[in-house]
Coordinates of C-alpha atoms in Angstrom, one line a residue:
M1 CA -12.5 30.9 1.5
N2 CA -9.4 31.4 -0.8
E3 CA -8.5 28.9 -3.5
R4 CA -5.7 27.3 -1.5
R5 CA -7.9 26.5 1.5
L6 CA -10.6 25.3 -0.8
Q7 CA -8.3 22.9 -2.4
Y8 CA -7.0 21.6 0.9
F9 CA -10.5 21.0 2.4
T10 CA -11.7 19.4 -0.8
G11 CA -8.8 17.0 -0.5
I12 CA -9.8 16.2 3.1
K13 CA -13.4 15.6 2.0
D14 CA -12.4 13.3 -0.8
G15 CA -9.9 11.5 1.5
I16 CA -12.3 10.7 4.3
P17 CA -13.5 7.4 2.7
I18 CA -9.8 6.4 2.2
G19 CA -9.1 7.2 5.9
L20 CA -12.1 5.1 7.1
G21 CA -11.0 2.2 4.9
Y22 CA -7.4 2.4 6.1
F23 CA -8.6 2.4 9.7
A24 CA -10.4 -0.9 9.3
V25 CA -7.4 -2.6 7.6
S26 CA -4.7 -1.1 9.8
F27 CA -6.6 -2.2 12.9
T28 CA -5.9 -5.8 11.8
F29 CA -2.3 -4.9 11.2
G30 CA -2.0 -3.5 14.7
I31 CA -3.3 -6.7 16.2
M32 CA -0.9 -8.8 14.1
A33 CA 2.0 -6.4 15.0
A34 CA 1.3 -6.9 18.7
N35 CA 1.1 -10.7 18.2
T36 CA 4.5 -10.6 16.4
G37 CA 6.1 -8.9 19.5
L38 CA 6.1 -5.2 18.4
S39 CA 5.1 -2.7 21.0
P40 CA 2.3 -0.3 20.2
R41 CA 4.8 2.5 19.7
Q42 CA 6.9 0.4 17.3
A43 CA 3.7 -0.5 15.3
I44 CA 2.6 3.1 15.2
V45 CA 6.0 4.3 14.0
M46 CA 6.0 1.6 11.3
S47 CA 2.6 2.7 10.0
L48 CA 3.4 6.4 10.1
T49 CA 6.7 6.0 8.2
N50 CA 5.7 3.2 5.7
L51 CA 2.1 3.7 4.6
T52 CA 1.9 0.5 2.6
S53 CA -0.2 -2.4 3.7
A54 CA 1.6 -5.0 1.5
G55 CA 5.0 -3.8 2.7
Q56 CA 4.0 -3.7 6.3
F57 CA 2.4 -7.1 6.4
A58 CA 5.3 -8.6 4.6
G59 CA 7.6 -6.8 7.0
L60 CA 5.9 -8.5 9.9
G61 CA 6.5 -11.9 8.4
I62 CA 10.2 -11.1 7.9
I63 CA 10.5 -9.8 11.5
K64 CA 8.9 -12.9 12.8
A65 CA 11.2 -15.1 10.8
G66 CA 14.2 -13.2 12.2
A67 CA 15.5 -12.4 8.7
S68 CA 18.3 -9.9 8.0
L69 CA 17.9 -6.2 7.5
G70 CA 19.2 -6.6 4.0
E71 CA 16.3 -8.9 3.1
M72 CA 13.9 -6.6 4.8
A73 CA 15.2 -3.6 2.7
L74 CA 15.2 -5.6 -0.6
A75 CA 11.7 -6.9 0.0
Q76 CA 10.4 -3.4 0.7
L77 CA 12.1 -2.1 -2.4
V78 CA 10.5 -4.8 -4.6
I79 CA 7.0 -4.6 -3.0
N80 CA 6.8 -0.8 -3.0
L81 CA 8.5 -0.1 -6.3
R82 CA 5.2 0.6 -7.9
Y83 CA 4.9 3.8 -5.8
S84 CA 7.8 5.3 -7.6
L85 CA 6.0 4.7 -10.9
M86 CA 2.8 6.2 -9.5
S87 CA 4.7 9.3 -8.3
C88 CA 6.3 9.8 -11.7
S89 CA 2.9 9.6 -13.3
L90 CA 1.3 11.9 -10.7
S91 CA 4.1 14.5 -11.2
Q92 CA 2.8 15.0 -14.7
K93 CA -0.4 16.4 -13.3
F94 CA 1.4 19.2 -11.5
K95 CA 2.2 22.5 -13.1
E96 CA 5.9 22.8 -14.2
D97 CA 6.6 25.6 -11.7
I98 CA 5.6 23.6 -8.6
P99 CA 8.6 23.6 -6.2
F100 CA 10.5 20.4 -5.6
Y101 CA 9.7 20.3 -1.9
H102 CA 6.0 20.0 -2.7
R103 CA 6.7 17.0 -5.0
F104 CA 9.0 15.5 -2.3
L105 CA 6.4 15.8 0.5
I106 CA 3.6 14.5 -1.6
G107 CA 5.7 11.5 -2.6
Y108 CA 5.6 10.4 1.1
G109 CA 1.8 10.0 1.0
V110 CA 1.4 8.4 -2.4
T111 CA -0.6 5.1 -1.9
D112 CA -2.8 3.2 -4.3
E113 CA -5.9 4.9 -3.2
V114 CA -4.4 8.4 -2.9
F115 CA -2.9 8.0 -6.4
G116 CA -6.2 6.8 -7.8
V117 CA -8.2 9.7 -6.4
S118 CA -5.6 12.3 -7.4
V119 CA -5.0 11.1 -11.0
C120 CA -8.8 11.0 -11.6
K121 CA -9.2 14.6 -10.6
S122 CA -9.8 16.8 -13.7
G123 CA -7.3 19.5 -14.6
K124 CA -3.9 20.3 -13.0
L125 CA -3.4 19.2 -9.4
D126 CA -2.9 21.7 -6.6
P127 CA -0.4 20.3 -4.1
R128 CA -2.8 21.4 -1.3
Y129 CA -5.4 19.0 -2.6
C130 CA -2.9 16.2 -2.2
Y131 CA -2.1 17.4 1.3
G132 CA -5.8 17.3 2.1
L133 CA -6.0 13.7 0.9
M134 CA -3.0 12.8 3.0
S135 CA -4.4 14.6 6.1
A136 CA -7.3 12.1 6.0
A137 CA -5.5 9.0 4.9
V138 CA -2.4 9.0 7.1
P139 CA -4.2 9.5 10.4
G140 CA -6.7 6.8 9.4
W141 CA -3.9 4.3 8.8
T142 CA -1.9 5.3 11.9
L143 CA -4.8 5.5 14.3
G144 CA -6.2 2.1 13.2
T145 CA -2.8 0.6 13.9
A146 CA -2.7 2.2 17.3
F147 CA -6.1 0.9 18.3
G148 CA -5.3 -2.5 16.9
A149 CA -1.9 -2.7 18.8
V150 CA -3.5 -1.6 22.1
S151 CA -6.4 -4.0 21.6
G152 CA -4.0 -6.8 21.1
S153 CA -3.0 -6.6 24.7
L154 CA -6.6 -6.1 26.1
L155 CA -8.9 -8.3 24.1
P156 CA -9.2 -12.1 24.8
D157 CA -7.3 -14.5 22.5
H158 CA -10.4 -16.0 20.8
L159 CA -11.6 -12.5 19.8
L160 CA -8.2 -11.5 18.5
S161 CA -8.1 -14.7 16.4
A162 CA -11.5 -13.9 14.9
L163 CA -10.4 -10.3 14.1
S164 CA -7.2 -11.5 12.5
V165 CA -9.2 -13.3 9.9
G166 CA -10.3 -9.9 8.6
L167 CA -6.9 -9.5 6.9
Y168 CA -7.3 -12.6 4.8
G169 CA -10.9 -11.6 4.1
M170 CA -9.5 -8.3 2.7
F171 CA -7.0 -10.1 0.5
V172 CA -9.7 -12.4 -0.8
A173 CA -12.0 -9.5 -1.5
I174 CA -9.2 -7.8 -3.4
I175 CA -8.1 -10.8 -5.5
V176 CA -11.2 -12.9 -6.2
P177 CA -13.5 -10.4 -8.0
P178 CA -11.0 -9.3 -10.7
A179 CA -9.6 -12.8 -11.0
R180 CA -13.0 -14.1 -12.0
D181 CA -13.1 -11.7 -14.9
N182 CA -9.4 -11.8 -15.9
R183 CA -8.0 -15.1 -17.0
T184 CA -4.4 -13.9 -16.8
L185 CA -4.8 -12.6 -13.3
A186 CA -6.4 -15.9 -12.2
L187 CA -3.4 -17.8 -13.6
V188 CA -1.0 -15.5 -11.8
V189 CA -2.9 -16.0 -8.5
A190 CA -2.9 -19.8 -9.0
A191 CA 0.8 -19.8 -9.8
S192 CA 1.5 -17.7 -6.7
M193 CA -0.3 -20.2 -4.5
I194 CA 1.3 -23.3 -6.0
L195 CA 4.8 -21.9 -5.9
S196 CA 4.4 -20.5 -2.4
L197 CA 3.2 -24.0 -1.3
L198 CA 6.2 -25.7 -3.0
F199 CA 8.6 -23.2 -1.3
S200 CA 7.1 -24.1 2.0
C201 CA 7.1 -27.9 1.6
L202 CA 10.0 -29.0 -0.5
P203 CA 13.2 -29.7 1.5
G204 CA 15.6 -27.7 -0.6
L205 CA 13.3 -24.7 -1.0
R206 CA 12.3 -24.6 2.7
M207 CA 15.8 -23.6 3.6
I208 CA 15.3 -20.2 1.9
S209 CA 14.4 -17.5 4.4
S210 CA 10.9 -16.0 4.2
G211 CA 12.2 -12.6 3.1
M212 CA 14.2 -14.0 0.2
R213 CA 11.4 -16.3 -0.7
L214 CA 9.0 -13.3 -0.9
I215 CA 11.5 -11.4 -3.1
L216 CA 12.1 -14.3 -5.5
L217 CA 8.4 -15.2 -5.9
T218 CA 7.4 -11.6 -6.5
V219 CA 10.1 -10.9 -9.1
V220 CA 9.7 -14.3 -10.9
I221 CA 5.9 -14.4 -11.0
A222 CA 5.4 -10.7 -11.8
G223 CA 8.2 -10.8 -14.4
A224 CA 6.9 -13.9 -16.1
A225 CA 3.4 -12.5 -16.2
A226 CA 4.6 -9.2 -17.7
F227 CA 6.6 -11.1 -20.4
L228 CA 4.0 -13.7 -21.3
F229 CA 0.9 -11.5 -21.0
P230 CA 1.8 -7.9 -21.8
F231 CA -0.9 -5.2 -21.7
P232 CA -1.7 -3.7 -25.1
A233 CA -0.4 -0.2 -25.7
E234 CA -3.0 2.4 -24.7
K235 CA -3.6 5.8 -26.2
E236 CA -2.0 8.7 -24.4
V237 CA -4.3 10.2 -21.9
S238 CA -4.4 14.0 -21.5
Y239 CA -5.0 15.4 -18.0
E240 CA -5.8 18.9 -19.2

């Protein structure tokens, strides 16, 4: 087996756990997409072209609220802006002579998990390794959405309601453990909950659409946390 094929299949091997995790989460997304009124085909296209759980779940809320396309685009820009930073960081691990089209195609598949696995790999990255990761991660996310969207029209309502709770369980599992050990993160979570409640209950704030509400809260809370609790400067890390 030549080096290129070895890199690709190594990426697939390392990406299988990512794909399995994506399948479980996107199954819930497929169910929620069906409940929102999207057809299975629309839900699948959304997952295949977006590849971001936070952006997609937020998008469903914006669609359900009937918000404008401008609010949808701005919300996706704010929520997914971190992937641009991840891509810039990841590009430093490629050799300088890697063609642009490789960087462009890999940018499509950069997610939190793909970035984490790629950036932790020792030495310079081979684009084919990233393609291997994407070959496991993207089908896992898309197939999970497909099964969830189809199940949304086949399973009984009480079972769908039970499965939909899995999404909130995922968010709790993501937020609670680090918040217990990080006082700043706990304050940010608490502020997010309180402000979201106020925006939903107070008469003046309730008039703001859900899409714009999401954008405002994300920018204000994240910006305030970055200003008040900046991370200390870290030593430069070498990927050689």
